[in-house]
Coordinates of C-alpha atoms in Angstrom, one line a residue:
X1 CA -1.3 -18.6 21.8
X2 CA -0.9 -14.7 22.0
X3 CA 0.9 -13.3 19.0
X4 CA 4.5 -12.6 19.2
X5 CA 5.3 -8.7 18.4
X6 CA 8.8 -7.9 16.3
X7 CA 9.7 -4.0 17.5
X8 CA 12.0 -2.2 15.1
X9 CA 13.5 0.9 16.2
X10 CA 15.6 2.4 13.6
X11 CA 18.9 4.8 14.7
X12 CA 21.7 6.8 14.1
X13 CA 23.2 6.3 17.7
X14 CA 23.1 9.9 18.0
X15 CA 20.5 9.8 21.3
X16 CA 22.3 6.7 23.5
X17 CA 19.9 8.1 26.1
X18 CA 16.4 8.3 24.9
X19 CA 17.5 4.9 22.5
X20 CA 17.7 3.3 26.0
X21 CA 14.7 4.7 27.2
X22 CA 12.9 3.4 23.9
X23 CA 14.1 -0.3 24.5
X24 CA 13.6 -0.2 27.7
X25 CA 9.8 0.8 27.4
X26 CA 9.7 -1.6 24.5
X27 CA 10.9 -5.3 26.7
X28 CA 8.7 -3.8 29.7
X29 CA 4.9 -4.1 27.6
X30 CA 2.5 -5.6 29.5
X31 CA 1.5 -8.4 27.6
X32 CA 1.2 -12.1 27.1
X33 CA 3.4 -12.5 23.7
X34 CA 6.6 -12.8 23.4
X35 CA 8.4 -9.1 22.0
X36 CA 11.6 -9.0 20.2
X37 CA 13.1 -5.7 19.6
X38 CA 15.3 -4.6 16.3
X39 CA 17.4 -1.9 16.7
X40 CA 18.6 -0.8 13.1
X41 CA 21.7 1.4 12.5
X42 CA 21.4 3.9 10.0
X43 CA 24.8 4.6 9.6
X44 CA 28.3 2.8 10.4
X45 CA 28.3 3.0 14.1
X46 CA 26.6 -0.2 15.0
X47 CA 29.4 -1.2 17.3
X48 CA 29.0 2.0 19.0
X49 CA 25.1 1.3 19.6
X50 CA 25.5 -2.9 20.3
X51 CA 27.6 -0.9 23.4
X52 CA 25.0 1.9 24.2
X53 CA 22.7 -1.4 24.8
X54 CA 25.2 -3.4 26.2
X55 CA 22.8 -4.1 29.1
X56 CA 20.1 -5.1 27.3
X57 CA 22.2 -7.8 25.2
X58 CA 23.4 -8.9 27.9
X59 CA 20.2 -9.4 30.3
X60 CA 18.9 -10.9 26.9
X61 CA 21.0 -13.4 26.1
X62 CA 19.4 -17.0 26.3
X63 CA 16.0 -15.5 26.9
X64 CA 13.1 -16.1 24.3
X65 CA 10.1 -14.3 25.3
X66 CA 12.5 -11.0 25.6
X67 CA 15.0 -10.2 23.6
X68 CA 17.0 -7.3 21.4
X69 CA 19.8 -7.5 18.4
X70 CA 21.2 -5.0 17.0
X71 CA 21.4 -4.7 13.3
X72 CA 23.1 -2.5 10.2
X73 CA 20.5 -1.1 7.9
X74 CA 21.1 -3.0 4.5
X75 CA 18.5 -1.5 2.5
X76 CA 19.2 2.0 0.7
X77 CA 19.9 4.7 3.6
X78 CA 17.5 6.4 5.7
X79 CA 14.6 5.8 7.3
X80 CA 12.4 4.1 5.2
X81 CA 15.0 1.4 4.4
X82 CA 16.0 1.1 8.0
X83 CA 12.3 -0.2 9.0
X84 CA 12.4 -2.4 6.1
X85 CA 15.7 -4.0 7.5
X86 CA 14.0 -4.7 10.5
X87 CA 10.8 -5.9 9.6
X88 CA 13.0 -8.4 7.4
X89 CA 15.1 -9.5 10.4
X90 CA 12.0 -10.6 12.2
X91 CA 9.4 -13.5 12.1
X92 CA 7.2 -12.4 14.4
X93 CA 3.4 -12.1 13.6
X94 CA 2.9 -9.0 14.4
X95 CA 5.5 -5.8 14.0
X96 CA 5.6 -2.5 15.7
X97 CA 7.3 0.5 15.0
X98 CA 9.0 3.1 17.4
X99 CA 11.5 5.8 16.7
X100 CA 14.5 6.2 19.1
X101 CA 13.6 9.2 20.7
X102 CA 9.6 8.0 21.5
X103 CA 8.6 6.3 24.3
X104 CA 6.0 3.7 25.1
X105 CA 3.3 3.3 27.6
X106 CA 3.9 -0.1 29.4
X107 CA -0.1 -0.8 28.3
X108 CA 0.6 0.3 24.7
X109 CA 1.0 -3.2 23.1
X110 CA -1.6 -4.9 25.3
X111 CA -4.3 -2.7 24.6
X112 CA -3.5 -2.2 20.8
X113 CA -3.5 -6.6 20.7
X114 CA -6.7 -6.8 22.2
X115 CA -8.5 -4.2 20.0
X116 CA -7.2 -5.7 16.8
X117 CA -8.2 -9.4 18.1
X118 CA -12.0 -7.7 18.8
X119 CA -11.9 -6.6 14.8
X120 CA -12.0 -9.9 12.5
X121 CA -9.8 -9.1 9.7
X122 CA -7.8 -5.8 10.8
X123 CA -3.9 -5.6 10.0
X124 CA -2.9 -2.4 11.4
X125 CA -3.5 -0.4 14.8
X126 CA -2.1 3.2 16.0
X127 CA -3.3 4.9 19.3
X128 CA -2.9 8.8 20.9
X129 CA -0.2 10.2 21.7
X130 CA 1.7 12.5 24.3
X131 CA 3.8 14.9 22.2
X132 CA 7.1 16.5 24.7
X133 CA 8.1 20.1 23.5
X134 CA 10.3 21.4 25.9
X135 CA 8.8 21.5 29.5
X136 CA 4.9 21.4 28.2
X137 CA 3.1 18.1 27.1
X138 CA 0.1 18.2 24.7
X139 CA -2.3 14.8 24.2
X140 CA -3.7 14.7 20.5
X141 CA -6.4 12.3 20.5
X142 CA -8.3 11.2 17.5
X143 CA -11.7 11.2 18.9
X144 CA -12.4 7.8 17.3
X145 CA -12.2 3.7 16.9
X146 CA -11.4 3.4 13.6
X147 CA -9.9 5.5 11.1
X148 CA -10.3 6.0 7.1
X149 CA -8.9 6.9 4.3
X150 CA -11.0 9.8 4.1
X151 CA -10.0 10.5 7.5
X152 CA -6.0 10.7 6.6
X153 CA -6.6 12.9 3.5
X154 CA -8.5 15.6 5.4
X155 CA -5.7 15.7 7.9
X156 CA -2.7 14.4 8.6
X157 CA -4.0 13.5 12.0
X158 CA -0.8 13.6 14.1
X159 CA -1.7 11.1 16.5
X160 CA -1.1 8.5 13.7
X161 CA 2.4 8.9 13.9
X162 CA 5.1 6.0 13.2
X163 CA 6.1 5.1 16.9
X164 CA 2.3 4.4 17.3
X165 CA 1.9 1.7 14.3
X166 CA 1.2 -1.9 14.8
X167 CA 0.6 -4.3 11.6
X168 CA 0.6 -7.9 10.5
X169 CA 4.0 -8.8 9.2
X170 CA 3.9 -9.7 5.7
X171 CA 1.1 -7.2 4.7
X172 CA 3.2 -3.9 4.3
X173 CA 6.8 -2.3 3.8
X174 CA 7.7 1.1 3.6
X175 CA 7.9 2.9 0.5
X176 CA 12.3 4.1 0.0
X177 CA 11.5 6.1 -3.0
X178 CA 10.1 8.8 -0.3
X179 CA 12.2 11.4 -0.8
X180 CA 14.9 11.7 2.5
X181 CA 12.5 9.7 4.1
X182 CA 9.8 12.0 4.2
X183 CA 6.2 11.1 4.4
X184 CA 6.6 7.4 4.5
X185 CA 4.4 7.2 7.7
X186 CA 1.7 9.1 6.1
X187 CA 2.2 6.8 2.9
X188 CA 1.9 3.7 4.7
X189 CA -1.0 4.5 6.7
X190 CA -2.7 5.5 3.7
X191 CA -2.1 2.1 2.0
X192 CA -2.8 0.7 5.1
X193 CA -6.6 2.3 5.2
X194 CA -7.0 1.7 1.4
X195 CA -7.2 -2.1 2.7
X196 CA -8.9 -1.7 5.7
X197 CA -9.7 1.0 8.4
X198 CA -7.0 1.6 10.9
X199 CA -8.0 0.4 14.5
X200 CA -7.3 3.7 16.7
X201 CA -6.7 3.3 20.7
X202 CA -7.6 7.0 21.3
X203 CA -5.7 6.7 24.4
X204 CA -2.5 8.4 24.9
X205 CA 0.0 5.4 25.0
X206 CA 3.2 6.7 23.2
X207 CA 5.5 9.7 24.7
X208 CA 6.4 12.1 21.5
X209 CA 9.6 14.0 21.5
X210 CA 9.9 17.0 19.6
X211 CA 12.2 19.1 19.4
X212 CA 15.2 16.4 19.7
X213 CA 15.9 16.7 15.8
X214 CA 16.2 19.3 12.4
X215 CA 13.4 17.0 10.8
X216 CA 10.9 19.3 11.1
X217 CA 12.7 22.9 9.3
X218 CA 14.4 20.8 6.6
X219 CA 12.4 22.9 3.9
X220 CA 13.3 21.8 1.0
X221 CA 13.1 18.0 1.9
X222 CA 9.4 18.8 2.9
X223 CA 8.3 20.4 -0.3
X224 CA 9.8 17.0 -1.9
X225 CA 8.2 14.8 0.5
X226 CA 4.9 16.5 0.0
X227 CA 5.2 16.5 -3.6
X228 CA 5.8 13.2 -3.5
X229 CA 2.6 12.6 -1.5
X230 CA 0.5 14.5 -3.9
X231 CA 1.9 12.6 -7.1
X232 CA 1.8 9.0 -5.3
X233 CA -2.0 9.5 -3.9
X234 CA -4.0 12.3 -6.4
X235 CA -6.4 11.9 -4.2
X236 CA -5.5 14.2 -1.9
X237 CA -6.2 17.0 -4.2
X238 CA -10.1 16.1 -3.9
X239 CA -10.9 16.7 -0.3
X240 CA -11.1 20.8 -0.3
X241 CA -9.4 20.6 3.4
X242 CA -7.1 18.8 2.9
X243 CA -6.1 19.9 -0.5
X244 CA -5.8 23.3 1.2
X245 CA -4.3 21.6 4.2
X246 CA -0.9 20.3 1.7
X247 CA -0.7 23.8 -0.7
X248 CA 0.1 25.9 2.3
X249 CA 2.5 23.9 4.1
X250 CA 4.1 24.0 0.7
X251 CA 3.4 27.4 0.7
X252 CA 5.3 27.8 3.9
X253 CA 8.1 25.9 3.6
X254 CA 8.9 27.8 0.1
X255 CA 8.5 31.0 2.3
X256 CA 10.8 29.7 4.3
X257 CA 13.2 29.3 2.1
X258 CA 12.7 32.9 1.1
X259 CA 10.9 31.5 -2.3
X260 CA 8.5 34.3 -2.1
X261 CA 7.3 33.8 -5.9
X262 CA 6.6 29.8 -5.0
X263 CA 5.3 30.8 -1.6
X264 CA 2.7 33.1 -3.5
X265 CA 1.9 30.9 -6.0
X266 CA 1.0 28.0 -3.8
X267 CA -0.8 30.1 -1.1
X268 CA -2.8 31.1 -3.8
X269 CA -4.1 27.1 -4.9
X270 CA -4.7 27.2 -1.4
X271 CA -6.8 30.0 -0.9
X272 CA -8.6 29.0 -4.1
X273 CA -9.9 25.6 -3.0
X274 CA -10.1 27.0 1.0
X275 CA -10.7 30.7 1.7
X276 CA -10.4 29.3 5.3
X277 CA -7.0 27.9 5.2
X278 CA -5.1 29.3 8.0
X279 CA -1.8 28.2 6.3
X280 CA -2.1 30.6 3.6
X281 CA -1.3 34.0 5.6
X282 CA 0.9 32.4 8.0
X283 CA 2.8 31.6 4.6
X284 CA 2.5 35.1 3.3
X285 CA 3.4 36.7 6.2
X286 CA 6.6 34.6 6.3
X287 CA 7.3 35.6 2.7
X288 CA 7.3 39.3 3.6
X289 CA 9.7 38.9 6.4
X290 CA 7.3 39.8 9.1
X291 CA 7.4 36.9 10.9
X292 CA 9.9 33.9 10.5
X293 CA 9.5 30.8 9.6
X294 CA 11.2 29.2 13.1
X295 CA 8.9 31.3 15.2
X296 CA 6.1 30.3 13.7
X297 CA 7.1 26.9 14.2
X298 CA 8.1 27.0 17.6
X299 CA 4.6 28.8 18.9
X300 CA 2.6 25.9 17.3
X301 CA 5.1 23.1 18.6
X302 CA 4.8 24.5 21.9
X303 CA 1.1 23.5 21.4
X304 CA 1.5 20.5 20.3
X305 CA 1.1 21.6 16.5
X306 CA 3.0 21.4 13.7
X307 CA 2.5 23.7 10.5

């Protein structure tokens, strides 16, 4: 029998429309397993999302190879504990994640299956992705099969993002102590590579929406979350690029917050293990006010960057 997928999609119910758009994408896979879709509330409105997907419930009741609930987060608050709600709720064999503003490829499941069933022993797939910044779309492809650990601490590679992940149920939950959340994707596709290379669909099967939400120029929630990173895998100190890579988005973000002491201190480790970094001015030039930091952002979103 195929395996049966458990999709959680965590929520605030603050994008009724795009939340829609996510289930929708996620019932209509092309794919011989049953899929059952979680929707966790993050908050206290999970009447108001059971009615967003009123539709859903309804064309779902009684069915069992489709079907969605909607559920309150009862983990701590926030993201992290939200997808651990959901992968709880489910006993599926597999589990996928999507946030509520992504959007699936009907293919996305289908092909991910098949390339984890061709690699004896794998636990956890991502593929490419589309990322939507305003009118202009950007693919970011990995450029390979199967992705390291070495591979994620060199870069952050983008395309591994969260709506993309596919695992074996049972083998990983995301870390809460992540501070607001952030980083947690990073984290657990760290963990996941520890144990075994990631299997990578370099195909562009999941529609990234940026833009939609503050996540991004929450400054001082990203120095914590990279922090975080840097205490919880020391490793990513080793790898020159990637080292450099961490220090000046710190480095930023403290510009950003018009910490122009922290900003120079940290552009400095960067510069120091990667004369090349091209965070490390961008930083500086933030920290002298010649260029903001929202600017900066907004040229590389609308090439499908981020700092």
């Amino acid at each position: 029998m195929s395996p049966s997928v458990g999709v959680v999609i965590p929520t605030r119910g603050h994008r009724p429309e795009h939340l829609r758009a996510a289930t929708r994408a996620a019932l209509g896979q092309v794919c011989s397993g049953s899929v059952e879709v979680v929707v966790v509330v993050d908050g206290t409105d999970t009447a108001g999302v059971t009615d967003q997907l009123a539709d859903f419930l309804a064309r779902g009741a009684g069915t069992t190879s489709r079907s969605v609930r909607v559920v309150a987060n009862r983990r701590l608050p926030g993201l992290p504990g939200a997808r651990n709600t959901g992968i709880e709720a489910l006993d599926t064999d597999l589990v996928a994640f999507c946030d509520d503003d992504d959007e699936w490829a009907p293919g996305k499941l289908a092909a991910q299956m098949g390339a984890l069933a061709a690699r004896p022993g794998a636990e956890f797939a991502s593929c490419a992705i589309e990322i939507e910044y305003g009118s202009r779309s950007v693919r970011r492809l990995a450029g390979t099969s199967s992705i390291t650990r070495a591979h994620l601490l060199r870069s952050r590679m983008a395309m591994v993002h969260s709506s993309t992940f596919l695992f074996r149920r049972g083998a990983f939950l995301v870390d809460e102590s992540a501070p607001n959340g952030q980083n947690e994707d990073w984290d657990l596709a760290l963990r996941a590579a520890a144990r075994r290379p990631i299997v990578h669909v370099d195909r562009p099967l999941v529609r990234v929406r940026w833009g939609a939400s503050q996540y991004a120029t929450r400054w001082a929630d990203r120095i914590a979350g990279l922090e975080w990173m840097l205490a919880r895998h020391p490793d990513l100190a080793v790898d020159p690029r990637g080292a450099a890579r961490v220090y000046g988005q710190i480095a930023f973000h403290n510009a950003a917050l018009g910490r122009r002491r922290e900003a120079g201190r940290w552009a400095l480790r960067a510069f120091t293990v990667r004369r090349g970094e091209p965070r490390t001015p961008i930083a500086l030039a933030v920290a002298a006010g010649l260029v903001s930091a929202h600017t900066v952002l907004g040229a590389l979103h609308h090439r499908g960057h981020g700092i």
